[in-house]
Amino acid sequence: MEAAASQALEDASAAGDGPRLGDAEFQFLRKFVLEHCGISLGEHKRQLVQGRLFRRLRALGLKEFGSYCELLRREPHGELGELASVISTNVTSFFREVHHYDLLATELLPRWLEQKRGAGDRLRIWSAGCSTGEEPYALAMVLAEAIDKHGARGVDAKILATDLSPQALETARRGVYPLERLGGLSDEYRRRWMRRGTGEYEGLASVHPRLRELVTIQALNLLHEWPMTGPFDAIFCRNVVIYFEQSTRQRLFQRYARLLPVGGYLFLGHSESLHGINDDFELIGRTVYRKRR
């Protein structure tokens, strides 16, 4: 129902029933979004931006896009997360691009857990651009299974999940999903790692408390300073850089490389590549890279 209402608002704006996004306002938004989010908005995105921002104007009680631009000038950081949520598409699911999780489960985690247990080191995975939480919780399922299978409960293992969108982070922290969003989970994983709601929570499922213990969720703008210093054993940055221009991608991957040890892993989305962008990594599988120097 909510999605239908939102779509109706977008359609109303696109059809001319709402305020129009003028040239000056669109150029300001393009510059603002590129500077603060690293996202490049082409001219062909004007109607999309107009339709999506119309909902935000309604929520703020604003009647014109010019008023929204003034708000961004006055409070750029306060509204940044909301704007990023509006202009980006959060398409995610549990165990999306399952070959990444298979590699973790069958090869990487068994090796890492054995090494960490012997050396007393910690194991860290970063889900950068975690959206509504399906990715980090799926990683936590695989990690918890591996810990139990290999008797590694004593290993300090954690997953950091970050995103810029406040709405996405709210959903991730809540860890409650409609049953139709669990399509990527096997029946066994649903029984083991999800708790079905009853009564007023019928049709919903929440993640197992153990998964919450493994996942730390934080707000982070990838273009700003990062509070963490690493090292991470693996970084998942999937379907994030598709929104960024080339120079932003180059800087981001250089920063990732500094947080990974030699032999650390970087996982990208199915349409993303480091070819011609960064040579710190070698491609070892489908959208799987390993730091080589």
PDB file of C-alpha atoms in Angstrom:
ATOM      1  CA  MET A   1       0.000   0.000   0.000  1.00  0.00           C
ATOM      2  CA  GLU A   2       2.784   2.414   0.961  1.00  0.00           C
ATOM      3  CA  ALA A   3       4.746   1.595  -2.192  1.00  0.00           C
ATOM      4  CA  ALA A   4       1.652   2.200  -4.327  1.00  0.00           C
ATOM      5  CA  ALA A   5       1.045   5.561  -2.678  1.00  0.00           C
ATOM      6  CA  SER A   6       4.677   6.576  -3.207  1.00  0.00           C
ATOM      7  CA  GLN A   7       4.496   5.584  -6.862  1.00  0.00           C
ATOM      8  CA  ALA A   8       1.311   7.614  -7.241  1.00  0.00           C
ATOM      9  CA  LEU A   9       3.109  10.681  -5.910  1.00  0.00           C
ATOM     10  CA  GLU A  10       5.973  10.155  -8.356  1.00  0.00           C
ATOM     11  CA  ASP A  11       3.512   9.737 -11.215  1.00  0.00           C
ATOM     12  CA  ALA A  12       1.651  12.883 -10.172  1.00  0.00           C
ATOM     13  CA  SER A  13       4.830  14.945 -10.245  1.00  0.00           C
ATOM     14  CA  ALA A  14       5.975  13.470 -13.541  1.00  0.00           C
ATOM     15  CA  ALA A  15       2.558  14.170 -15.051  1.00  0.00           C
ATOM     16  CA  GLY A  16       2.738  17.832 -14.116  1.00  0.00           C
ATOM     17  CA  ASP A  17       0.463  17.787 -11.059  1.00  0.00           C
ATOM     18  CA  GLY A  18       3.310  18.761  -8.742  1.00  0.00           C
ATOM     19  CA  PRO A  19       6.111  21.355  -8.707  1.00  0.00           C
ATOM     20  CA  ARG A  20       8.564  21.338 -11.591  1.00  0.00           C
ATOM     21  CA  LEU A  21      12.293  20.840 -11.163  1.00  0.00           C
ATOM     22  CA  GLY A  22      13.778  23.800 -13.025  1.00  0.00           C
ATOM     23  CA  ASP A  23      17.175  24.010 -14.692  1.00  0.00           C
ATOM     24  CA  ALA A  24      18.809  25.981 -11.882  1.00  0.00           C
ATOM     25  CA  GLU A  25      17.508  23.650  -9.175  1.00  0.00           C
ATOM     26  CA  PHE A  26      18.535  20.517 -11.081  1.00  0.00           C
ATOM     27  CA  GLN A  27      22.035  21.837 -11.747  1.00  0.00           C
ATOM     28  CA  PHE A  28      22.405  22.703  -8.064  1.00  0.00           C
ATOM     29  CA  LEU A  29      21.268  19.202  -7.063  1.00  0.00           C
ATOM     30  CA  ARG A  30      23.645  17.580  -9.562  1.00  0.00           C
ATOM     31  CA  LYS A  31      26.588  19.519  -8.142  1.00  0.00           C
ATOM     32  CA  PHE A  32      25.536  18.946  -4.533  1.00  0.00           C
ATOM     33  CA  VAL A  33      25.045  15.198  -4.945  1.00  0.00           C
ATOM     34  CA  LEU A  34      28.334  14.777  -6.817  1.00  0.00           C
ATOM     35  CA  GLU A  35      30.266  16.724  -4.179  1.00  0.00           C
ATOM     36  CA  HIS A  36      28.716  15.127  -1.101  1.00  0.00           C
ATOM     37  CA  CYS A  37      27.745  11.634  -2.300  1.00  0.00           C
ATOM     38  CA  GLY A  38      30.014  11.000  -5.280  1.00  0.00           C
ATOM     39  CA  ILE A  39      26.941  10.218  -7.377  1.00  0.00           C
ATOM     40  CA  SER A  40      26.799  11.523 -10.929  1.00  0.00           C
ATOM     41  CA  LEU A  41      23.299  12.495 -12.102  1.00  0.00           C
ATOM     42  CA  GLY A  42      22.970  12.733 -15.861  1.00  0.00           C
ATOM     43  CA  GLU A  43      20.441  14.971 -17.584  1.00  0.00           C
ATOM     44  CA  HIS A  44      18.374  11.875 -18.343  1.00  0.00           C
ATOM     45  CA  LYS A  45      17.764  11.455 -14.602  1.00  0.00           C
ATOM     46  CA  ARG A  46      15.877  14.754 -14.265  1.00  0.00           C
ATOM     47  CA  GLN A  47      12.374  13.259 -14.369  1.00  0.00           C
ATOM     48  CA  LEU A  48      13.371  10.471 -11.999  1.00  0.00           C
ATOM     49  CA  VAL A  49      14.841  12.946  -9.505  1.00  0.00           C
ATOM     50  CA  GLN A  50      11.798  15.190  -9.799  1.00  0.00           C
ATOM     51  CA  GLY A  51       9.388  12.347  -9.113  1.00  0.00           C
ATOM     52  CA  ARG A  52      11.309  10.950  -6.177  1.00  0.00           C
ATOM     53  CA  LEU A  53      12.068  14.302  -4.563  1.00  0.00           C
ATOM     54  CA  PHE A  54       8.397  15.271  -4.801  1.00  0.00           C
ATOM     55  CA  ARG A  55       7.690  12.805  -1.981  1.00  0.00           C
ATOM     56  CA  ARG A  56      10.428  14.386   0.130  1.00  0.00           C
ATOM     57  CA  LEU A  57       9.009  17.859  -0.457  1.00  0.00           C
ATOM     58  CA  ARG A  58       5.606  16.658   0.717  1.00  0.00           C
ATOM     59  CA  ALA A  59       7.128  15.123   3.850  1.00  0.00           C
ATOM     60  CA  LEU A  60       8.900  18.395   4.657  1.00  0.00           C
ATOM     61  CA  GLY A  61       5.890  20.563   3.884  1.00  0.00           C
ATOM     62  CA  LEU A  62       7.688  22.351   1.048  1.00  0.00           C
ATOM     63  CA  LYS A  63       5.929  23.513  -2.096  1.00  0.00           C
ATOM     64  CA  GLU A  64       8.849  24.226  -4.435  1.00  0.00           C
ATOM     65  CA  PHE A  65      12.152  22.574  -5.330  1.00  0.00           C
ATOM     66  CA  GLY A  66      13.829  25.935  -4.807  1.00  0.00           C
ATOM     67  CA  SER A  67      12.868  25.780  -1.127  1.00  0.00           C
ATOM     68  CA  TYR A  68      14.421  22.324  -0.890  1.00  0.00           C
ATOM     69  CA  CYS A  69      17.655  23.583  -2.433  1.00  0.00           C
ATOM     70  CA  GLU A  70      17.718  26.368   0.158  1.00  0.00           C
ATOM     71  CA  LEU A  71      17.344  23.738   2.881  1.00  0.00           C
ATOM     72  CA  LEU A  72      20.363  21.891   1.489  1.00  0.00           C
ATOM     73  CA  ARG A  73      22.386  25.094   1.489  1.00  0.00           C
ATOM     74  CA  ARG A  74      21.499  25.796   5.130  1.00  0.00           C
ATOM     75  CA  GLU A  75      21.765  22.234   6.462  1.00  0.00           C
ATOM     76  CA  PRO A  76      23.781  20.185   3.962  1.00  0.00           C
ATOM     77  CA  HIS A  77      24.733  17.391   6.319  1.00  0.00           C
ATOM     78  CA  GLY A  78      21.398  17.159   8.113  1.00  0.00           C
ATOM     79  CA  GLU A  79      19.522  16.355   4.913  1.00  0.00           C
ATOM     80  CA  LEU A  80      22.281  14.478   3.077  1.00  0.00           C
ATOM     81  CA  GLY A  81      21.271  10.982   4.139  1.00  0.00           C
ATOM     82  CA  GLU A  82      17.641  11.577   3.200  1.00  0.00           C
ATOM     83  CA  LEU A  83      18.638  12.905  -0.215  1.00  0.00           C
ATOM     84  CA  ALA A  84      20.906   9.917  -0.843  1.00  0.00           C
ATOM     85  CA  SER A  85      18.023   7.594   0.040  1.00  0.00           C
ATOM     86  CA  VAL A  86      15.775   9.340  -2.447  1.00  0.00           C
ATOM     87  CA  ILE A  87      18.098   9.325  -5.451  1.00  0.00           C
ATOM     88  CA  SER A  88      19.641   5.867  -5.052  1.00  0.00           C
ATOM     89  CA  THR A  89      17.899   2.563  -5.619  1.00  0.00           C
ATOM     90  CA  ASN A  90      18.190   0.121  -2.724  1.00  0.00           C
ATOM     91  CA  VAL A  91      17.818  -3.220  -4.477  1.00  0.00           C
ATOM     92  CA  THR A  92      19.029  -5.952  -2.169  1.00  0.00           C
ATOM     93  CA  SER A  93      18.119  -9.404  -0.915  1.00  0.00           C
ATOM     94  CA  PHE A  94      19.407 -12.185   1.285  1.00  0.00           C
ATOM     95  CA  PHE A  95      22.222 -14.115  -0.436  1.00  0.00           C
ATOM     96  CA  ARG A  96      22.208 -11.998  -3.565  1.00  0.00           C
ATOM     97  CA  GLU A  97      25.076 -13.183  -5.798  1.00  0.00           C
ATOM     98  CA  VAL A  98      25.262 -16.404  -3.843  1.00  0.00           C
ATOM     99  CA  HIS A  99      28.655 -17.435  -5.265  1.00  0.00           C
ATOM    100  CA  HIS A 100      30.289 -14.911  -2.920  1.00  0.00           C
ATOM    101  CA  TYR A 101      28.767 -16.601   0.117  1.00  0.00           C
ATOM    102  CA  ASP A 102      29.703 -20.033  -1.220  1.00  0.00           C
ATOM    103  CA  LEU A 103      33.350 -18.949  -1.448  1.00  0.00           C
ATOM    104  CA  LEU A 104      33.233 -17.684   2.125  1.00  0.00           C
ATOM    105  CA  ALA A 105      31.606 -20.839   3.462  1.00  0.00           C
ATOM    106  CA  THR A 106      33.697 -23.424   1.640  1.00  0.00           C
ATOM    107  CA  GLU A 107      37.133 -21.826   1.442  1.00  0.00           C
ATOM    108  CA  LEU A 108      37.766 -18.504   3.151  1.00  0.00           C
ATOM    109  CA  LEU A 109      36.078 -18.755   6.548  1.00  0.00           C
ATOM    110  CA  PRO A 110      37.417 -22.239   7.382  1.00  0.00           C
ATOM    111  CA  ARG A 111      40.947 -21.032   6.618  1.00  0.00           C
ATOM    112  CA  TRP A 112      40.587 -17.718   8.408  1.00  0.00           C
ATOM    113  CA  LEU A 113      39.020 -19.213  11.520  1.00  0.00           C
ATOM    114  CA  GLU A 114      41.803 -21.767  11.799  1.00  0.00           C
ATOM    115  CA  GLN A 115      44.447 -19.055  11.413  1.00  0.00           C
ATOM    116  CA  LYS A 116      42.767 -16.647  13.828  1.00  0.00           C
ATOM    117  CA  ARG A 117      42.208 -19.286  16.470  1.00  0.00           C
ATOM    118  CA  GLY A 118      45.851 -20.290  16.416  1.00  0.00           C
ATOM    119  CA  ALA A 119      47.211 -16.742  16.436  1.00  0.00           C
ATOM    120  CA  GLY A 120      44.595 -15.151  18.680  1.00  0.00           C
ATOM    121  CA  ASP A 121      43.747 -12.606  15.985  1.00  0.00           C
ATOM    122  CA  ARG A 122      40.357 -11.099  15.259  1.00  0.00           C
ATOM    123  CA  LEU A 123      38.285 -11.646  12.101  1.00  0.00           C
ATOM    124  CA  ARG A 124      36.625  -8.621  10.525  1.00  0.00           C
ATOM    125  CA  ILE A 125      34.334  -8.247   7.493  1.00  0.00           C
ATOM    126  CA  TRP A 126      32.947  -4.925   6.270  1.00  0.00           C
ATOM    127  CA  SER A 127      29.644  -4.620   4.424  1.00  0.00           C
ATOM    128  CA  ALA A 128      30.038  -1.166   2.836  1.00  0.00           C
ATOM    129  CA  GLY A 129      26.716   0.111   1.551  1.00  0.00           C
ATOM    130  CA  CYS A 130      24.720  -2.423   3.560  1.00  0.00           C
ATOM    131  CA  SER A 131      21.348  -0.920   2.595  1.00  0.00           C
ATOM    132  CA  THR A 132      18.515  -2.453   4.633  1.00  0.00           C
ATOM    133  CA  GLY A 133      20.670  -5.153   6.196  1.00  0.00           C
ATOM    134  CA  GLU A 134      20.085  -8.284   4.162  1.00  0.00           C
ATOM    135  CA  GLU A 135      23.733  -8.510   3.114  1.00  0.00           C
ATOM    136  CA  PRO A 136      25.364  -8.244   6.574  1.00  0.00           C
ATOM    137  CA  TYR A 137      22.813 -10.583   8.147  1.00  0.00           C
ATOM    138  CA  ALA A 138      23.388 -13.140   5.380  1.00  0.00           C
ATOM    139  CA  LEU A 139      27.126 -12.810   6.026  1.00  0.00           C
ATOM    140  CA  ALA A 140      26.445 -13.334   9.727  1.00  0.00           C
ATOM    141  CA  MET A 141      24.522 -16.535   8.974  1.00  0.00           C
ATOM    142  CA  VAL A 142      27.457 -17.930   7.008  1.00  0.00           C
ATOM    143  CA  LEU A 143      29.908 -16.789   9.680  1.00  0.00           C
ATOM    144  CA  ALA A 144      27.893 -18.292  12.543  1.00  0.00           C
ATOM    145  CA  GLU A 145      27.567 -21.594  10.674  1.00  0.00           C
ATOM    146  CA  ALA A 146      31.319 -21.695  10.057  1.00  0.00           C
ATOM    147  CA  ILE A 147      32.134 -20.840  13.676  1.00  0.00           C
ATOM    148  CA  ASP A 148      29.954 -23.683  14.931  1.00  0.00           C
ATOM    149  CA  LYS A 149      31.182 -26.166  12.338  1.00  0.00           C
ATOM    150  CA  HIS A 150      34.850 -25.502  13.068  1.00  0.00           C
ATOM    151  CA  GLY A 151      34.561 -25.089  16.829  1.00  0.00           C
ATOM    152  CA  ALA A 152      35.750 -21.488  16.713  1.00  0.00           C
ATOM    153  CA  ARG A 153      33.477 -19.803  19.267  1.00  0.00           C
ATOM    154  CA  GLY A 154      36.538 -18.269  20.883  1.00  0.00           C
ATOM    155  CA  VAL A 155      37.487 -16.270  17.794  1.00  0.00           C
ATOM    156  CA  ASP A 156      36.682 -12.554  17.957  1.00  0.00           C
ATOM    157  CA  ALA A 157      34.637 -12.307  14.747  1.00  0.00           C
ATOM    158  CA  LYS A 158      32.498  -9.315  13.769  1.00  0.00           C
ATOM    159  CA  ILE A 159      30.824  -7.775  10.732  1.00  0.00           C
ATOM    160  CA  LEU A 160      30.698  -4.002  10.276  1.00  0.00           C
ATOM    161  CA  ALA A 161      27.704  -2.782   8.258  1.00  0.00           C
ATOM    162  CA  THR A 162      27.579   0.839   7.070  1.00  0.00           C
ATOM    163  CA  ASP A 163      25.333   2.972   4.907  1.00  0.00           C
ATOM    164  CA  LEU A 164      24.495   6.626   4.353  1.00  0.00           C
ATOM    165  CA  SER A 165      20.708   6.261   4.200  1.00  0.00           C
ATOM    166  CA  PRO A 166      18.948   6.763   7.560  1.00  0.00           C
ATOM    167  CA  GLN A 167      15.866   4.861   6.375  1.00  0.00           C
ATOM    168  CA  ALA A 168      17.942   1.893   5.249  1.00  0.00           C
ATOM    169  CA  LEU A 169      19.892   1.854   8.516  1.00  0.00           C
ATOM    170  CA  GLU A 170      16.682   1.985  10.540  1.00  0.00           C
ATOM    171  CA  THR A 171      15.438  -1.139   8.767  1.00  0.00           C
ATOM    172  CA  ALA A 172      18.802  -2.857   9.206  1.00  0.00           C
ATOM    173  CA  ARG A 173      18.899  -2.114  12.932  1.00  0.00           C
ATOM    174  CA  ARG A 174      15.340  -3.318  13.350  1.00  0.00           C
ATOM    175  CA  GLY A 175      16.180  -6.571  11.574  1.00  0.00           C
ATOM    176  CA  VAL A 176      12.536  -7.313  10.788  1.00  0.00           C
ATOM    177  CA  TYR A 177      11.489  -8.234   7.242  1.00  0.00           C
ATOM    178  CA  PRO A 178       8.299  -9.238   5.419  1.00  0.00           C
ATOM    179  CA  LEU A 179       8.249 -12.955   4.678  1.00  0.00           C
ATOM    180  CA  GLU A 180       8.320 -12.235   0.950  1.00  0.00           C
ATOM    181  CA  ARG A 181      11.774 -10.668   1.418  1.00  0.00           C
ATOM    182  CA  LEU A 182      13.195 -14.014   2.601  1.00  0.00           C
ATOM    183  CA  GLY A 183      13.233 -15.557  -0.861  1.00  0.00           C
ATOM    184  CA  GLY A 184      17.008 -15.960  -0.911  1.00  0.00           C
ATOM    185  CA  LEU A 185      17.035 -18.084   2.239  1.00  0.00           C
ATOM    186  CA  SER A 186      16.868 -21.860   2.222  1.00  0.00           C
ATOM    187  CA  ASP A 187      14.192 -23.513   4.379  1.00  0.00           C
ATOM    188  CA  GLU A 188      16.924 -24.581   6.799  1.00  0.00           C
ATOM    189  CA  TYR A 189      18.276 -21.057   7.160  1.00  0.00           C
ATOM    190  CA  ARG A 190      14.764 -19.674   7.659  1.00  0.00           C
ATOM    191  CA  ARG A 191      14.163 -22.102  10.512  1.00  0.00           C
ATOM    192  CA  ARG A 192      17.556 -21.578  12.097  1.00  0.00           C
ATOM    193  CA  TRP A 193      18.171 -17.864  11.711  1.00  0.00           C
ATOM    194  CA  MET A 194      14.784 -16.143  11.395  1.00  0.00           C
ATOM    195  CA  ARG A 195      11.972 -15.838  13.953  1.00  0.00           C
ATOM    196  CA  ARG A 196       8.465 -15.662  12.468  1.00  0.00           C
ATOM    197  CA  GLY A 197       6.089 -13.174  14.012  1.00  0.00           C
ATOM    198  CA  THR A 198       2.597 -13.942  15.277  1.00  0.00           C
ATOM    199  CA  GLY A 199      -0.471 -11.856  16.003  1.00  0.00           C
ATOM    200  CA  GLU A 200       0.147  -8.253  14.985  1.00  0.00           C
ATOM    201  CA  TYR A 201       3.550  -9.351  13.618  1.00  0.00           C
ATOM    202  CA  GLU A 202       2.062 -12.004  11.343  1.00  0.00           C
ATOM    203  CA  GLY A 203       3.760 -11.973   7.958  1.00  0.00           C
ATOM    204  CA  LEU A 204       7.041 -10.692   9.394  1.00  0.00           C
ATOM    205  CA  ALA A 205      10.253 -12.352  10.529  1.00  0.00           C
ATOM    206  CA  SER A 206      13.102 -11.036  12.682  1.00  0.00           C
ATOM    207  CA  VAL A 207      16.741 -12.059  12.607  1.00  0.00           C
ATOM    208  CA  HIS A 208      18.084 -14.370  15.317  1.00  0.00           C
ATOM    209  CA  PRO A 209      19.676 -12.542  18.288  1.00  0.00           C
ATOM    210  CA  ARG A 210      22.998 -14.216  17.556  1.00  0.00           C
ATOM    211  CA  LEU A 211      23.143 -12.500  14.172  1.00  0.00           C
ATOM    212  CA  ARG A 212      22.615  -9.141  15.853  1.00  0.00           C
ATOM    213  CA  GLU A 213      25.567  -9.903  18.125  1.00  0.00           C
ATOM    214  CA  LEU A 214      27.808 -10.476  15.113  1.00  0.00           C
ATOM    215  CA  VAL A 215      26.767  -7.328  13.218  1.00  0.00           C
ATOM    216  CA  THR A 216      27.587  -3.716  14.128  1.00  0.00           C
ATOM    217  CA  ILE A 217      25.550  -1.164  12.155  1.00  0.00           C
ATOM    218  CA  GLN A 218      26.789   2.403  11.703  1.00  0.00           C
ATOM    219  CA  ALA A 219      26.053   5.444   9.561  1.00  0.00           C
ATOM    220  CA  LEU A 220      28.915   6.299   7.217  1.00  0.00           C
ATOM    221  CA  ASN A 221      29.440   8.426   4.138  1.00  0.00           C
ATOM    222  CA  LEU A 222      32.054   6.629   2.034  1.00  0.00           C
ATOM    223  CA  LEU A 223      33.332   9.980   0.753  1.00  0.00           C
ATOM    224  CA  HIS A 224      34.084  11.309   4.238  1.00  0.00           C
ATOM    225  CA  GLU A 225      36.653  10.287   6.841  1.00  0.00           C
ATOM    226  CA  TRP A 226      36.391   6.726   8.137  1.00  0.00           C
ATOM    227  CA  PRO A 227      36.697   6.120  11.888  1.00  0.00           C
ATOM    228  CA  MET A 228      37.876   2.523  11.459  1.00  0.00           C
ATOM    229  CA  THR A 229      41.493   1.686  10.722  1.00  0.00           C
ATOM    230  CA  GLY A 230      41.211  -1.997   9.841  1.00  0.00           C
ATOM    231  CA  PRO A 231      42.536  -4.362   8.944  1.00  0.00           C
ATOM    232  CA  PHE A 232      39.587  -6.203   7.418  1.00  0.00           C
ATOM    233  CA  ASP A 233      39.824  -9.727   6.070  1.00  0.00           C
ATOM    234  CA  ALA A 234      37.164  -8.943   3.466  1.00  0.00           C
ATOM    235  CA  ILE A 235      35.231  -5.927   2.250  1.00  0.00           C
ATOM    236  CA  PHE A 236      31.895  -6.263   0.477  1.00  0.00           C
ATOM    237  CA  CYS A 237      31.136  -3.216  -1.677  1.00  0.00           C
ATOM    238  CA  ARG A 238      28.525  -4.572  -4.032  1.00  0.00           C
ATOM    239  CA  ASN A 239      26.343  -2.505  -6.333  1.00  0.00           C
ATOM    240  CA  VAL A 240      27.539   0.702  -4.684  1.00  0.00           C
ATOM    241  CA  VAL A 241      30.140   2.201  -7.026  1.00  0.00           C
ATOM    242  CA  ILE A 242      27.806   1.940 -10.026  1.00  0.00           C
ATOM    243  CA  TYR A 243      26.505   5.331  -8.903  1.00  0.00           C
ATOM    244  CA  PHE A 244      29.977   6.926  -8.696  1.00  0.00           C
ATOM    245  CA  GLU A 245      32.036   8.664 -11.345  1.00  0.00           C
ATOM    246  CA  GLN A 246      35.422   7.167 -12.268  1.00  0.00           C
ATOM    247  CA  SER A 247      37.626   9.420 -10.129  1.00  0.00           C
ATOM    248  CA  THR A 248      35.499   8.705  -7.051  1.00  0.00           C
ATOM    249  CA  ARG A 249      35.768   4.967  -7.696  1.00  0.00           C
ATOM    250  CA  GLN A 250      39.536   5.200  -7.971  1.00  0.00           C
ATOM    251  CA  ARG A 251      39.866   7.021  -4.651  1.00  0.00           C
ATOM    252  CA  LEU A 252      37.473   4.644  -2.929  1.00  0.00           C
ATOM    253  CA  PHE A 253      39.289   1.497  -4.044  1.00  0.00           C
ATOM    254  CA  GLN A 254      42.620   2.999  -3.014  1.00  0.00           C
ATOM    255  CA  ARG A 255      41.191   3.555   0.458  1.00  0.00           C
ATOM    256  CA  TYR A 256      39.823   0.008   0.585  1.00  0.00           C
ATOM    257  CA  ALA A 257      43.260  -1.319  -0.332  1.00  0.00           C
ATOM    258  CA  ARG A 258      44.779   0.470   2.654  1.00  0.00           C
ATOM    259  CA  LEU A 259      42.377  -1.331   5.012  1.00  0.00           C
ATOM    260  CA  LEU A 260      43.071  -4.793   3.598  1.00  0.00           C
ATOM    261  CA  PRO A 261      46.209  -6.842   4.238  1.00  0.00           C
ATOM    262  CA  VAL A 262      48.015  -8.526   1.385  1.00  0.00           C
ATOM    263  CA  GLY A 263      45.752 -11.460   0.544  1.00  0.00           C
ATOM    264  CA  GLY A 264      42.618  -9.649   1.761  1.00  0.00           C
ATOM    265  CA  TYR A 265      39.459  -9.911  -0.327  1.00  0.00           C
ATOM    266  CA  LEU A 266      37.243  -7.343  -2.044  1.00  0.00           C
ATOM    267  CA  PHE A 267      33.807  -8.388  -3.324  1.00  0.00           C
ATOM    268  CA  LEU A 268      32.036  -6.270  -5.960  1.00  0.00           C
ATOM    269  CA  GLY A 269      28.616  -6.353  -7.587  1.00  0.00           C
ATOM    270  CA  HIS A 270      27.837  -8.291 -10.746  1.00  0.00           C
ATOM    271  CA  SER A 271      28.157  -5.232 -13.027  1.00  0.00           C
ATOM    272  CA  GLU A 272      31.242  -3.749 -11.346  1.00  0.00           C
ATOM    273  CA  SER A 273      34.940  -4.180 -12.110  1.00  0.00           C
ATOM    274  CA  LEU A 274      38.367  -2.859 -11.150  1.00  0.00           C
ATOM    275  CA  HIS A 275      39.629  -3.080 -14.726  1.00  0.00           C
ATOM    276  CA  GLY A 276      41.408   0.146 -15.609  1.00  0.00           C
ATOM    277  CA  ILE A 277      40.651   1.608 -12.173  1.00  0.00           C
ATOM    278  CA  ASN A 278      42.939  -0.078  -9.640  1.00  0.00           C
ATOM    279  CA  ASP A 279      45.818  -2.549  -9.919  1.00  0.00           C
ATOM    280  CA  ASP A 280      46.287  -3.276  -6.210  1.00  0.00           C
ATOM    281  CA  PHE A 281      44.002  -6.288  -6.645  1.00  0.00           C
ATOM    282  CA  GLU A 282      43.943  -9.390  -8.804  1.00  0.00           C
ATOM    283  CA  LEU A 283      40.740 -10.943 -10.098  1.00  0.00           C
ATOM    284  CA  ILE A 284      40.442 -14.495  -8.756  1.00  0.00           C
ATOM    285  CA  GLY A 285      36.779 -15.253  -9.427  1.00  0.00           C
ATOM    286  CA  ARG A 286      33.531 -13.730 -10.585  1.00  0.00           C
ATOM    287  CA  THR A 287      33.642 -10.187  -9.091  1.00  0.00           C
ATOM    288  CA  VAL A 288      36.044 -11.432  -6.395  1.00  0.00           C
ATOM    289  CA  TYR A 289      39.375  -9.636  -5.986  1.00  0.00           C
ATOM    290  CA  ARG A 290      42.390 -10.336  -3.785  1.00  0.00           C
ATOM    291  CA  LYS A 291      44.910  -7.716  -2.722  1.00  0.00           C
ATOM    292  CA  ARG A 292      48.282  -8.615  -4.166  1.00  0.00           C
ATOM    293  CA  ARG A 293      50.611  -5.939  -2.805  1.00  0.00           C
TER     294      ARG A 293
END
